[in-house]
CSV table of C-alpha atoms in Angstrom, one decimal:
chain,number,residue,atom,x,y,z
A,1,MET,CA,0.0,0.0,0.0
A,2,SER,CA,1.6,3.3,-1.1
A,3,GLU,CA,1.5,6.2,1.3
A,4,VAL,CA,0.2,8.8,-1.2
A,5,SER,CA,-2.2,10.6,1.1
A,6,ARG,CA,-0.7,12.5,3.9
A,7,LEU,CA,-2.4,13.0,7.2
A,8,SER,CA,-4.5,16.1,7.5
A,9,LYS,CA,-2.9,18.5,9.9
A,10,ILE,CA,-4.7,20.2,12.8
A,11,LEU,CA,-3.3,23.0,15.0
A,12,ILE,CA,-4.9,23.4,18.4
A,13,VAL,CA,-4.4,26.8,19.9
A,14,ASP,CA,-5.5,27.3,23.5
A,15,ASP,CA,-3.8,28.7,26.6
A,16,GLN,CA,-5.5,26.0,28.7
A,17,TYR,CA,-3.3,22.9,28.8
A,18,GLY,CA,-6.2,20.5,29.6
A,19,ILE,CA,-8.2,21.6,26.6
A,20,ARG,CA,-5.2,21.3,24.3
A,21,ILE,CA,-4.4,17.8,25.6
A,22,LEU,CA,-8.0,16.7,25.2
A,23,LEU,CA,-8.5,17.9,21.7
A,24,ASN,CA,-5.0,16.6,20.7
A,25,GLU,CA,-5.9,13.2,21.9
A,26,ILE,CA,-9.3,13.1,20.2
A,27,PHE,CA,-7.9,14.2,16.8
A,28,GLN,CA,-4.9,11.9,16.9
A,29,LYS,CA,-7.2,9.0,17.6
A,30,GLU,CA,-9.3,10.2,14.6
A,31,GLY,CA,-6.2,9.9,12.4
A,32,TYR,CA,-5.1,13.5,12.1
A,33,GLN,CA,-1.6,14.8,12.6
A,34,THR,CA,-1.9,17.4,15.4
A,35,PHE,CA,0.1,20.3,16.7
A,36,GLN,CA,-0.4,22.4,19.8
A,37,ALA,CA,0.3,26.0,20.7
A,38,ALA,CA,-0.3,27.8,24.0
A,39,ASN,CA,-0.1,31.3,22.5
A,40,GLY,CA,-0.1,33.4,19.3
A,41,VAL,CA,3.7,33.4,18.8
A,42,GLN,CA,3.8,29.6,19.0
A,43,ALA,CA,0.8,29.2,16.8
A,44,LEU,CA,2.1,31.4,14.0
A,45,SER,CA,5.5,29.7,14.0
A,46,ILE,CA,3.7,26.3,13.6
A,47,VAL,CA,1.5,27.7,10.8
A,48,GLU,CA,4.7,28.9,9.1
A,49,GLU,CA,6.6,25.6,9.5
A,50,GLU,CA,3.8,23.0,9.1
A,51,THR,CA,1.0,24.7,7.1
A,52,PRO,CA,-1.9,23.0,9.0
A,53,ASP,CA,-5.1,22.3,7.1
A,54,LEU,CA,-7.2,23.4,10.0
A,55,VAL,CA,-6.7,25.6,13.1
A,56,ILE,CA,-8.9,25.2,16.2
A,57,LEU,CA,-8.4,28.6,17.8
A,58,ASP,CA,-9.5,29.8,21.3
A,59,MET,CA,-10.4,33.5,21.1
A,60,LYS,CA,-9.4,34.3,24.7
A,61,ILE,CA,-5.6,33.9,24.7
A,62,PRO,CA,-3.3,36.2,26.8
A,63,GLY,CA,-1.0,38.3,24.7
A,64,MET,CA,-2.0,38.1,21.1
A,65,ASP,CA,-5.8,37.4,21.1
A,66,GLY,CA,-7.7,35.1,18.9
A,67,LEU,CA,-8.7,37.7,16.4
A,68,GLU,CA,-5.2,38.9,15.9
A,69,ILE,CA,-4.0,35.3,15.5
A,70,LEU,CA,-6.8,34.6,13.0
A,71,ARG,CA,-5.8,37.7,11.0
A,72,HIS,CA,-2.2,36.6,10.8
A,73,VAL,CA,-3.0,33.0,9.9
A,74,LYS,CA,-5.3,34.2,7.0
A,75,LYS,CA,-2.6,36.6,5.8
A,76,MET,CA,0.0,33.8,5.8
A,77,ASN,CA,-2.2,31.3,4.1
A,78,SER,CA,-5.8,32.1,3.3
A,79,SER,CA,-6.6,28.4,2.5
A,80,ILE,CA,-6.1,27.3,6.1
A,81,GLN,CA,-9.6,26.7,7.7
A,82,VAL,CA,-10.1,28.1,11.2
A,83,ILE,CA,-12.7,27.0,13.8
A,84,ILE,CA,-12.9,29.3,16.7
A,85,MET,CA,-13.9,28.7,20.4
A,86,THR,CA,-15.3,31.4,22.6
A,87,ALA,CA,-17.0,31.8,25.9
A,88,TYR,CA,-20.8,32.1,25.7
A,89,GLY,CA,-22.2,35.4,24.5
A,90,GLU,CA,-19.2,36.9,22.8
A,91,LEU,CA,-21.2,37.7,19.7
A,92,ASP,CA,-19.1,40.7,18.6
A,93,MET,CA,-16.0,38.6,18.6
A,94,ILE,CA,-17.7,35.7,16.8
A,95,HIS,CA,-19.1,38.1,14.2
A,96,GLU,CA,-15.7,39.6,13.6
A,97,ALA,CA,-14.0,36.2,13.4
A,98,ILE,CA,-16.5,35.0,10.8
A,99,LYS,CA,-15.8,38.2,8.8
A,100,LEU,CA,-12.1,37.5,9.0
A,101,GLY,CA,-12.7,34.0,7.5
A,102,ALA,CA,-13.4,31.6,10.4
A,103,ILE,CA,-15.7,28.8,9.2
A,104,THR,CA,-17.6,28.1,12.4
A,105,HIS,CA,-17.5,28.6,16.1
A,106,PHE,CA,-18.1,26.7,19.3
A,107,ALA,CA,-18.9,28.1,22.7
A,108,LYS,CA,-17.0,26.7,25.7
A,109,PRO,CA,-17.7,24.4,27.3
A,110,PHE,CA,-17.9,22.7,23.9
A,111,ASP,CA,-19.5,19.4,22.9
A,112,ILE,CA,-16.7,17.0,21.8
A,113,ASP,CA,-18.9,15.3,19.2
A,114,GLU,CA,-19.9,18.6,17.7
A,115,ILE,CA,-16.3,19.7,17.2
A,116,ARG,CA,-15.4,16.3,15.9
A,117,ALA,CA,-18.2,16.5,13.4
A,118,ALA,CA,-17.3,20.0,12.3
A,119,VAL,CA,-13.6,18.9,11.7
A,120,ARG,CA,-14.7,15.8,9.8
A,121,LYS,CA,-16.8,17.9,7.6
A,122,GLU,CA,-13.9,20.1,6.7
A,123,LEU,CA,-11.2,17.4,6.7
A,124,PRO,CA,-12.8,14.1,5.8
A,125,ILE,CA,-10.7,11.2,6.9
A,126,SER,CA,-9.8,9.1,3.9
A,127,ALA,CA,-10.5,5.4,4.5
A,128,GLY,CA,-7.4,3.5,3.6
């Protein structure tokens, strides 16, 4: 069996270690190649080096916030899909993120199955 298809890459950006680990574990089990970043600087260097297919991005990150990270990611490579995570009720931020090119958003605490389904929709796992 030739390894033609590469694993789809997902970058998880969240300053909360527990959330990163959880999402990382879920998507690795699903068959994706995963990367993690705790802040904007880390996230952007991973985007530069690895060109992920999808970024799961928390909006509330100390330092460079989610919107700023999203702007940079889209500037670096507009084809990277971005799913954002916010606290409940942050409608202005969600609206702004969608305008900047985020494909969908989840409120925290999120439903694992919903995030999994959204990622699968964007990055179908090839059976093989």
